[in-house]
Amino acid sequence: DHDVVSLDVSLDFGATWLPANLEAPANKYAWQHWRAKMTVPQDGYYEVWARATDSEGVMQPAATPGWNPKGYLNNMQHRIAVFGLSA
């Protein structure tokens, strides 16, 4: 079993990545909370992409997996749709 040791986020569809603050899990198999401060260049739709890296240096793949009705074996990068307001 490998632990998640870092998490990076992107606002530009993976062109650039920034490190996020990753909290320790409550136990070995618990979800891990993370935070990242990001600034959008202008108002509009964005996708926050998140990718984790484990203790062996293996990073989540970007490719979309095939149909997976029960959600098992889904290890792709996570994408979160947001509407960002510029400062």
MMTF fields as JSON, N, C-alpha, C and O atoms, coordinates in Angstrom:
{
  "mmtfVersion": "1.0.0",
  "mmtfProducer": "UNKNOWN",
  "numBonds": 347,
  "numAtoms": 348,
  "numGroups": 87,
  "numChains": 1,
  "numModels": 1,
  "chainsPerModel": [1],
  "groupsPerChain": [87],
  "chainIdList": ["A"],
  "bondAtomList": [4, 2, 8, 6, 12, 10, 16, 14, 20, 18, 24, 22, 28, 26, 32, 30, 36, 34, 40, 38, 44, 42, 48, 46, 52, 50, 56, 54, 60, 58, 64, 62, 68, 66, 72, 70, 76, 74, 80, 78, 84, 82, 88, 86, 92, 90, 96, 94, 100, 98, 104, 102, 108, 106, 112, 110, 116, 114, 120, 118, 124, 122, 128, 126, 132, 130, 136, 134, 140, 138, 144, 142, 148, 146, 152, 150, 156, 154, 160, 158, 164, 162, 168, 166, 172, 170, 176, 174, 180, 178, 184, 182, 188, 186, 192, 190, 196, 194, 200, 198, 204, 202, 208, 206, 212, 210, 216, 214, 220, 218, 224, 222, 228, 226, 232, 230, 236, 234, 240, 238, 244, 242, 248, 246, 252, 250, 256, 254, 260, 258, 264, 262, 268, 266, 272, 270, 276, 274, 280, 278, 284, 282, 288, 286, 292, 290, 296, 294, 300, 298, 304, 302, 308, 306, 312, 310, 316, 314, 320, 318, 324, 322, 328, 326, 332, 330, 336, 334, 340, 338, 344, 342],
  "bondOrderList": [1, 1, 1, 1, 1, 1, 1, 1, 1, 1, 1, 1, 1, 1, 1, 1, 1, 1, 1, 1, 1, 1, 1, 1, 1, 1, 1, 1, 1, 1, 1, 1, 1, 1, 1, 1, 1, 1, 1, 1, 1, 1, 1, 1, 1, 1, 1, 1, 1, 1, 1, 1, 1, 1, 1, 1, 1, 1, 1, 1, 1, 1, 1, 1, 1, 1, 1, 1, 1, 1, 1, 1, 1, 1, 1, 1, 1, 1, 1, 1, 1, 1, 1, 1, 1, 1],
  "groupList": [{"groupName": "ASP", "atomNameList": ["N", "CA", "C", "O"], "elementList": ["N", "C", "C", "O"], "formalChargeList": [0, 0, 0, 0], "bondAtomList": [1, 0, 2, 1, 3, 2], "bondOrderList": [1, 1, 2], "singleLetterCode": "D", "chemCompType": "L-PEPTIDE LINKING"}, {"groupName": "HIS", "atomNameList": ["N", "CA", "C", "O"], "elementList": ["N", "C", "C", "O"], "formalChargeList": [0, 0, 0, 0], "bondAtomList": [1, 0, 2, 1, 3, 2], "bondOrderList": [1, 1, 2], "singleLetterCode": "H", "chemCompType": "L-PEPTIDE LINKING"}, {"groupName": "VAL", "atomNameList": ["N", "CA", "C", "O"], "elementList": ["N", "C", "C", "O"], "formalChargeList": [0, 0, 0, 0], "bondAtomList": [1, 0, 2, 1, 3, 2], "bondOrderList": [1, 1, 2], "singleLetterCode": "V", "chemCompType": "L-PEPTIDE LINKING"}, {"groupName": "SER", "atomNameList": ["N", "CA", "C", "O"], "elementList": ["N", "C", "C", "O"], "formalChargeList": [0, 0, 0, 0], "bondAtomList": [1, 0, 2, 1, 3, 2], "bondOrderList": [1, 1, 2], "singleLetterCode": "S", "chemCompType": "L-PEPTIDE LINKING"}, {"groupName": "LEU", "atomNameList": ["N", "CA", "C", "O"], "elementList": ["N", "C", "C", "O"], "formalChargeList": [0, 0, 0, 0], "bondAtomList": [1, 0, 2, 1, 3, 2], "bondOrderList": [1, 1, 2], "singleLetterCode": "L", "chemCompType": "L-PEPTIDE LINKING"}, {"groupName": "PHE", "atomNameList": ["N", "CA", "C", "O"], "elementList": ["N", "C", "C", "O"], "formalChargeList": [0, 0, 0, 0], "bondAtomList": [1, 0, 2, 1, 3, 2], "bondOrderList": [1, 1, 2], "singleLetterCode": "F", "chemCompType": "L-PEPTIDE LINKING"}, {"groupName": "GLY", "atomNameList": ["N", "CA", "C", "O"], "elementList": ["N", "C", "C", "O"], "formalChargeList": [0, 0, 0, 0], "bondAtomList": [1, 0, 2, 1, 3, 2], "bondOrderList": [1, 1, 2], "singleLetterCode": "G", "chemCompType": "PEPTIDE LINKING"}, {"groupName": "ALA", "atomNameList": ["N", "CA", "C", "O"], "elementList": ["N", "C", "C", "O"], "formalChargeList": [0, 0, 0, 0], "bondAtomList": [1, 0, 2, 1, 3, 2], "bondOrderList": [1, 1, 2], "singleLetterCode": "A", "chemCompType": "L-PEPTIDE LINKING"}, {"groupName": "THR", "atomNameList": ["N", "CA", "C", "O"], "elementList": ["N", "C", "C", "O"], "formalChargeList": [0, 0, 0, 0], "bondAtomList": [1, 0, 2, 1, 3, 2], "bondOrderList": [1, 1, 2], "singleLetterCode": "T", "chemCompType": "L-PEPTIDE LINKING"}, {"groupName": "TRP", "atomNameList": ["N", "CA", "C", "O"], "elementList": ["N", "C", "C", "O"], "formalChargeList": [0, 0, 0, 0], "bondAtomList": [1, 0, 2, 1, 3, 2], "bondOrderList": [1, 1, 2], "singleLetterCode": "W", "chemCompType": "L-PEPTIDE LINKING"}, {"groupName": "PRO", "atomNameList": ["N", "CA", "C", "O"], "elementList": ["N", "C", "C", "O"], "formalChargeList": [0, 0, 0, 0], "bondAtomList": [1, 0, 2, 1, 3, 2], "bondOrderList": [1, 1, 2], "singleLetterCode": "P", "chemCompType": "L-PEPTIDE LINKING"}, {"groupName": "ASN", "atomNameList": ["N", "CA", "C", "O"], "elementList": ["N", "C", "C", "O"], "formalChargeList": [0, 0, 0, 0], "bondAtomList": [1, 0, 2, 1, 3, 2], "bondOrderList": [1, 1, 2], "singleLetterCode": "N", "chemCompType": "L-PEPTIDE LINKING"}, {"groupName": "GLU", "atomNameList": ["N", "CA", "C", "O"], "elementList": ["N", "C", "C", "O"], "formalChargeList": [0, 0, 0, 0], "bondAtomList": [1, 0, 2, 1, 3, 2], "bondOrderList": [1, 1, 2], "singleLetterCode": "E", "chemCompType": "L-PEPTIDE LINKING"}, {"groupName": "LYS", "atomNameList": ["N", "CA", "C", "O"], "elementList": ["N", "C", "C", "O"], "formalChargeList": [0, 0, 0, 0], "bondAtomList": [1, 0, 2, 1, 3, 2], "bondOrderList": [1, 1, 2], "singleLetterCode": "K", "chemCompType": "L-PEPTIDE LINKING"}, {"groupName": "TYR", "atomNameList": ["N", "CA", "C", "O"], "elementList": ["N", "C", "C", "O"], "formalChargeList": [0, 0, 0, 0], "bondAtomList": [1, 0, 2, 1, 3, 2], "bondOrderList": [1, 1, 2], "singleLetterCode": "Y", "chemCompType": "L-PEPTIDE LINKING"}, {"groupName": "GLN", "atomNameList": ["N", "CA", "C", "O"], "elementList": ["N", "C", "C", "O"], "formalChargeList": [0, 0, 0, 0], "bondAtomList": [1, 0, 2, 1, 3, 2], "bondOrderList": [1, 1, 2], "singleLetterCode": "Q", "chemCompType": "L-PEPTIDE LINKING"}, {"groupName": "ARG", "atomNameList": ["N", "CA", "C", "O"], "elementList": ["N", "C", "C", "O"], "formalChargeList": [0, 0, 0, 0], "bondAtomList": [1, 0, 2, 1, 3, 2], "bondOrderList": [1, 1, 2], "singleLetterCode": "R", "chemCompType": "L-PEPTIDE LINKING"}, {"groupName": "MET", "atomNameList": ["N", "CA", "C", "O"], "elementList": ["N", "C", "C", "O"], "formalChargeList": [0, 0, 0, 0], "bondAtomList": [1, 0, 2, 1, 3, 2], "bondOrderList": [1, 1, 2], "singleLetterCode": "M", "chemCompType": "L-PEPTIDE LINKING"}, {"groupName": "ILE", "atomNameList": ["N", "CA", "C", "O"], "elementList": ["N", "C", "C", "O"], "formalChargeList": [0, 0, 0, 0], "bondAtomList": [1, 0, 2, 1, 3, 2], "bondOrderList": [1, 1, 2], "singleLetterCode": "I", "chemCompType": "L-PEPTIDE LINKING"}],
  "groupTypeList": [0, 1, 0, 2, 2, 3, 4, 0, 2, 3, 4, 0, 5, 6, 7, 8, 9, 4, 10, 7, 11, 4, 12, 7, 10, 7, 11, 13, 14, 7, 9, 15, 1, 9, 16, 7, 13, 17, 8, 2, 10, 15, 0, 6, 14, 14, 12, 2, 9, 7, 16, 7, 8, 0, 3, 12, 6, 2, 17, 15, 10, 7, 7, 8, 10, 6, 9, 11, 10, 13, 6, 14, 4, 11, 11, 17, 15, 1, 16, 18, 7, 2, 5, 6, 4, 3, 7],
  "groupIdList": [1, 2, 3, 4, 5, 6, 7, 8, 9, 10, 11, 12, 13, 14, 15, 16, 17, 18, 19, 20, 21, 22, 23, 24, 25, 26, 27, 28, 29, 30, 31, 32, 33, 34, 35, 36, 37, 38, 39, 40, 41, 42, 43, 44, 45, 46, 47, 48, 49, 50, 51, 52, 53, 54, 55, 56, 57, 58, 59, 60, 61, 62, 63, 64, 65, 66, 67, 68, 69, 70, 71, 72, 73, 74, 75, 76, 77, 78, 79, 80, 81, 82, 83, 84, 85, 86, 87],
  "secStructList": [7, 7, 7, 3, 3, 3, 3, 3, 3, 3, 1, 1, 6, 6, 1, 1, 7, 3, 3, 7, 3, 3, 7, 7, 7, 1, 1, 6, 6, 1, 7, 7, 7, 3, 3, 7, 7, 7, 7, 7, 1, 1, 1, 3, 3, 3, 3, 3, 3, 3, 3, 3, 3, 3, 6, 6, 1, 7, 5, 7, 7, 7, 1, 7, 7, 7, 7, 7, 6, 6, 7, 6, 6, 7, 7, 1, 7, 3, 3, 3, 3, 3, 3, 3, 7, 7, 7],
  "xCoordList": [0.83, 0.0, 0.879, 1.863, 0.503, 1.274, 0.444, -0.76, 1.074, 0.39, 0.431, 1.391, -0.617, -0.611, 0.263, 0.032, 1.267, 2.206, 2.145, 2.631, 1.553, 1.42, 0.229, -0.242, -0.247, -1.361, -1.09, -0.73, -1.263, -1.084, -2.411, -3.243, -2.607, -3.832, -3.5, -2.436, -4.428, -4.261, -5.565, -6.642, -5.473, -6.646, -6.641, -7.597, -5.578, -5.433, -5.354, -4.548, -6.21, -6.327, -5.013, -4.717, -4.227, -3.013, -1.765, -0.717, -1.841, -0.648, 0.362, 1.567, -0.137, 0.73, 0.083, -1.138, 0.915, 0.445, 1.029, 2.169, 0.236, 0.666, 0.473, -0.504, 1.383, 1.202, 0.068, -0.105, -0.685, -1.751, -1.27, -0.332, -1.916, -1.641, -2.456, -3.685, -1.777, -2.421, -2.382, -1.311, -3.549, -3.625, -3.408, -3.678, -2.927, -2.758, -4.141, -5.071, -4.281, -5.58, -5.832, -4.893, -7.104, -7.471, -6.987, -6.66, -6.942, -6.386, -5.873, -6.04, -5.265, -4.601, -5.522, -5.058, -6.792, -7.704, -8.715, -9.659, -8.533, -9.464, -9.169, -8.064, -10.171, -9.999, -9.01, -8.897, -8.297, -7.41, -7.943, -8.288, -8.007, -8.448, -7.254, -6.106, -7.559, -6.509, -7.063, -8.273, -6.132, -6.495, -5.51, -4.334, -6.014, -5.145, -5.728, -6.939, -4.874, -5.313, -5.004, -3.857, -6.046, -5.893, -6.569, -7.601, -5.997, -6.553, -6.903, -6.067, -8.144, -8.559, -8.244, -8.377, -7.827, -7.47, -8.662, -8.516, -9.843, -11.054, -12.263, -12.153, -13.408, -14.636, -14.946, -14.709, -15.479, -15.9, -15.796, -15.486, -16.062, -16.036, -14.597, -13.795, -14.283, -12.968, -13.137, -14.159, -12.136, -12.059, -10.802, -9.703, -10.975, -9.825, -9.473, -10.273, -8.296, -7.821, -6.927, -6.09, -7.096, -6.29, -5.659, -6.317, -4.359, -3.674, -2.812, -2.09, -2.9, -2.151, -0.925, -0.893, 0.083, 1.292, 1.506, 1.375, 1.839, 2.012, 3.464, 4.348, 3.689, 5.009, 6.053, 7.244, 5.631, 6.559, 6.795, 7.516, 6.189, 6.355, 5.412, 5.588, 4.416, 3.443, 2.338, 1.719, 2.097, 1.098, -0.169, -0.104, -1.314, -2.575, -2.546, -2.042, -3.085, -3.121, -4.181, -5.183, -3.949, -4.9, -5.977, -7.05, -5.719, -6.652, -7.952, -7.961, -9.037, -10.342, -10.486, -10.279, -10.839, -10.999, -12.269, -13.127, -12.376, -13.585, -14.752, -14.599, -15.908, -17.11, -16.846, -16.273, -17.258, -16.974, -18.195, -18.202, -19.234, -20.517, -20.471, -21.293, -19.573, -19.527, -18.47, -18.372, -17.686, -16.707, -15.386, -14.512, -15.22, -13.972, -12.88, -13.162, -11.659, -10.478, -10.429, -9.772, -11.103, -11.039, -9.905, -10.008, -8.835, -7.667, -7.263, -6.141, -8.152, -7.779, -7.772, -8.314, -7.15, -7.134, -8.567, -9.424, -8.812, -10.151, -10.339, -9.41, -11.532, -11.839, -13.058, -14.062, -12.958, -14.026, -14.43, -13.607, -15.673, -16.163, -16.492, -17.17, -16.009, -16.271, -16.53, -16.098, -17.24, -17.369, -16.536, -16.865, -15.445, -14.522, -14.79, -15.135, -14.624, -14.714, -13.336, -12.711, -12.854, -11.518, -11.507, -12.536, -10.335, -10.212, -10.232, -10.139],
  "yCoordList": [-1.181, 0.0, 1.25, 1.341, 2.194, 3.427, 4.591, 4.658, 5.494, 6.663, 7.81, 7.949, 8.632, 9.858, 10.865, 11.145, 11.404, 12.312, 13.741, 14.665, 13.935, 15.292, 15.373, 14.367, 16.615, 16.863, 18.175, 19.17, 18.175, 19.368, 19.72, 18.846, 21.012, 21.484, 22.33, 22.944, 22.35, 23.13, 23.819, 23.262, 25.035, 25.777, 25.897, 26.406, 25.434, 25.606, 24.277, 24.101, 23.346, 22.041, 21.261, 20.539, 21.407, 20.632, 21.219, 20.573, 22.433, 23.063, 23.414, 23.242, 23.909, 24.208, 23.646, 23.509, 23.324, 22.733, 23.487, 23.95, 23.61, 24.248, 23.262, 22.512, 23.251, 22.346, 22.825, 24.023, 21.884, 22.175, 21.761, 20.975, 22.294, 21.875, 20.624, 20.652, 19.534, 18.236, 17.875, 17.842, 17.604, 17.203, 15.702, 14.944, 15.286, 13.857, 13.216, 13.853, 11.96, 11.293, 10.897, 10.753, 10.724, 10.295, 8.878, 8.543, 8.044, 6.691, 6.309, 7.078, 5.16, 4.778, 4.814, 5.1, 4.537, 4.444, 5.597, 5.537, 6.622, 7.756, 8.732, 8.761, 9.526, 10.618, 11.617, 11.747, 12.32, 13.377, 14.71, 14.866, 15.666, 17.011, 17.784, 17.557, 18.712, 19.559, 20.951, 21.158, 21.907, 23.301, 23.879, 23.518, 24.786, 25.487, 26.87, 27.024, 27.856, 29.212, 29.436, 29.319, 29.761, 29.945, 31.244, 31.619, 31.92, 33.157, 32.96, 32.529, 33.276, 33.156, 34.462, 35.537, 34.389, 35.599, 36.481, 37.693, 35.87, 36.625, 35.824, 34.622, 36.465, 35.773, 34.698, 34.882, 33.571, 32.547, 31.139, 30.92, 30.2, 28.773, 28.277, 28.607, 27.486, 26.866, 25.443, 25.092, 24.644, 23.32, 23.278, 23.548, 22.936, 22.708, 21.234, 20.362, 20.96, 19.589, 19.285, 20.107, 18.125, 17.709, 16.358, 15.447, 16.243, 14.961, 14.664, 15.53, 13.449, 13.016, 12.223, 11.62, 12.245, 11.451, 10.628, 11.14, 9.333, 8.47, 8.405, 9.022, 7.66, 7.561, 6.89, 6.947, 6.26, 5.65, 6.56, 6.19, 7.747, 8.697, 8.475, 9.078, 7.62, 7.338, 8.381, 8.597, 9.03, 10.094, 9.562, 8.682, 10.1, 9.694, 9.975, 11.013, 9.054, 9.277, 10.292, 10.464, 10.965, 11.957, 11.319, 11.899, 10.152, 9.503, 9.135, 8.769, 9.236, 8.846, 7.336, 6.77, 6.674, 5.221, 4.846, 5.692, 3.589, 3.092, 3.082, 3.457, 2.659, 2.608, 1.792, 0.705, 2.307, 1.693, 1.87, 2.765, 1.034, 1.27, 1.315, 2.012, 0.624, 0.625, 1.575, 1.731, 2.205, 3.167, 2.57, 3.298, 1.266, 0.638, 0.879, 1.06, 0.88, 1.002, 2.32, 2.402, 3.342, 4.658, 5.421, 5.788, 5.655, 6.304, 7.548, 8.032, 8.07, 9.221, 10.513, 10.576, 11.541, 12.861, 13.355, 13.114, 14.04, 14.53, 15.926, 16.733, 16.208, 17.514, 18.101, 17.418, 19.387, 20.07, 21.297, 22.185, 21.361, 22.513, 23.654, 23.449, 24.862, 26.04, 27.245, 27.282, 28.222, 29.512, 30.473, 30.762, 30.972, 31.822, 33.293, 33.696, 34.097, 35.546, 36.127, 35.843, 36.935, 37.513, 38.586, 39.175, 38.815, 39.782, 41.219, 42.155],
  "zCoordList": [0.0, 0.0, 0.0, 0.735, -0.832, -0.951, -0.435, -0.683, 0.271, 0.811, -0.186, -0.945, -0.183, -0.984, -0.237, 0.939, -0.927, -0.267, -0.808, -0.157, -1.992, -2.509, -3.453, -3.984, -3.647, -4.545, -5.262, -4.634, -6.576, -7.396, -8.05, -8.291, -8.337, -8.975, -10.202, -10.28, -11.155, -12.382, -12.722, -12.51, -13.252, -13.732, -15.254, -15.839, -15.894, -17.343, -18.081, -18.995, -17.664, -18.319, -18.321, -19.273, -17.251, -17.089, -17.705, -17.692, -18.248, -18.834, -17.74, -17.923, -16.597, -15.457, -14.198, -14.12, -13.219, -11.973, -10.79, -10.841, -9.711, -8.471, -7.32, -7.313, -6.352, -5.214, -4.304, -4.083, -3.794, -2.825, -1.439, -1.308, -0.413, 0.967, 1.243, 1.184, 1.542, 1.744, 3.22, 3.825, 3.805, 5.211, 5.34, 4.408, 6.484, 6.76, 6.9, 7.394, 6.468, 6.617, 8.074, 8.857, 8.428, 9.78, 10.058, 11.197, 9.015, 9.109, 7.725, 6.778, 7.592, 6.339, 5.118, 4.014, 5.287, 4.139, 4.068, 3.28, 4.865, 4.894, 3.757, 3.216, 3.408, 2.46, 3.039, 4.258, 2.174, 2.628, 2.142, 0.97, 3.047, 2.694, 2.132, 2.517, 1.201, 0.643, 0.419, 0.33, 0.331, 0.073, -0.922, -0.942, -1.75, -2.695, -2.946, -3.104, -2.98, -3.295, -4.773, -5.205, -5.54, -6.975, -7.395, -6.838, -8.362, -8.888, -10.35, -11.144, -10.704, -12.103, -12.835, -12.25, -14.111, -14.844, -15.213, -15.371, -15.349, -15.671, -15.233, -14.992, -15.126, -14.753, -15.783, -16.977, -15.313, -16.254, -15.705, -14.534, -16.581, -16.255, -16.221, -17.093, -15.209, -15.088, -14.587, -13.998, -14.827, -14.228, -13.379, -13.862, -12.109, -11.243, -11.4, -11.062, -11.906, -12.041, -10.849, -10.476, -10.255, -9.11, -9.411, -9.912, -9.096, -9.289, -8.067, -7.573, -7.598, -6.426, -6.861, -7.934, -5.989, -6.189, -4.927, -3.815, -5.104, -3.936, -3.475, -4.069, -2.422, -1.8, -2.682, -2.375, -3.762, -4.722, -5.928, -6.855, -5.917, -7.011, -8.183, -9.242, -8.006, -9.065, -9.011, -7.969, -10.157, -10.256, -10.924, -11.782, -10.526, -11.14, -12.638, -13.065, -13.439, -14.889, -15.284, -14.59, -16.413, -16.921, -17.779, -17.946, -18.322, -19.247, -18.552, -17.376, -19.282, -18.777, -18.882, -19.955, -17.778, -17.841, -18.599, -18.852, -18.95, -19.601, -18.633, -17.47, -19.097, -18.275, -17.027, -17.098, -15.898, -14.614, -13.715, -12.869, -13.877, -13.214, -11.687, -11.091, -11.04, -9.583, -9.023, -7.806, -9.877, -9.418, -8.973, -8.502, -9.11, -8.701, -9.736, -10.921, -9.288, -10.137, -10.9, -11.938, -10.414, -11.027, -10.351, -9.181, -11.086, -10.509, -11.285, -11.132, -12.109, -12.934, -12.128, -11.024, -12.697, -12.077, -11.907, -12.757, -10.81, -10.501, -11.099, -11.096, -11.61, -12.189, -11.502, -11.3, -11.14, -10.425, -11.23, -11.454, -11.665, -12.434, -11.477, -10.47, -11.795, -10.967, -11.869, -13.022, -11.322, -11.998, -11.173, -10.022, -11.769, -11.038, -11.291, -12.402, -10.234, -10.325, -10.091, -9.069, -11.021, -10.886, -9.795, -9.464, -9.259, -8.157, -8.664, -7.87]
}
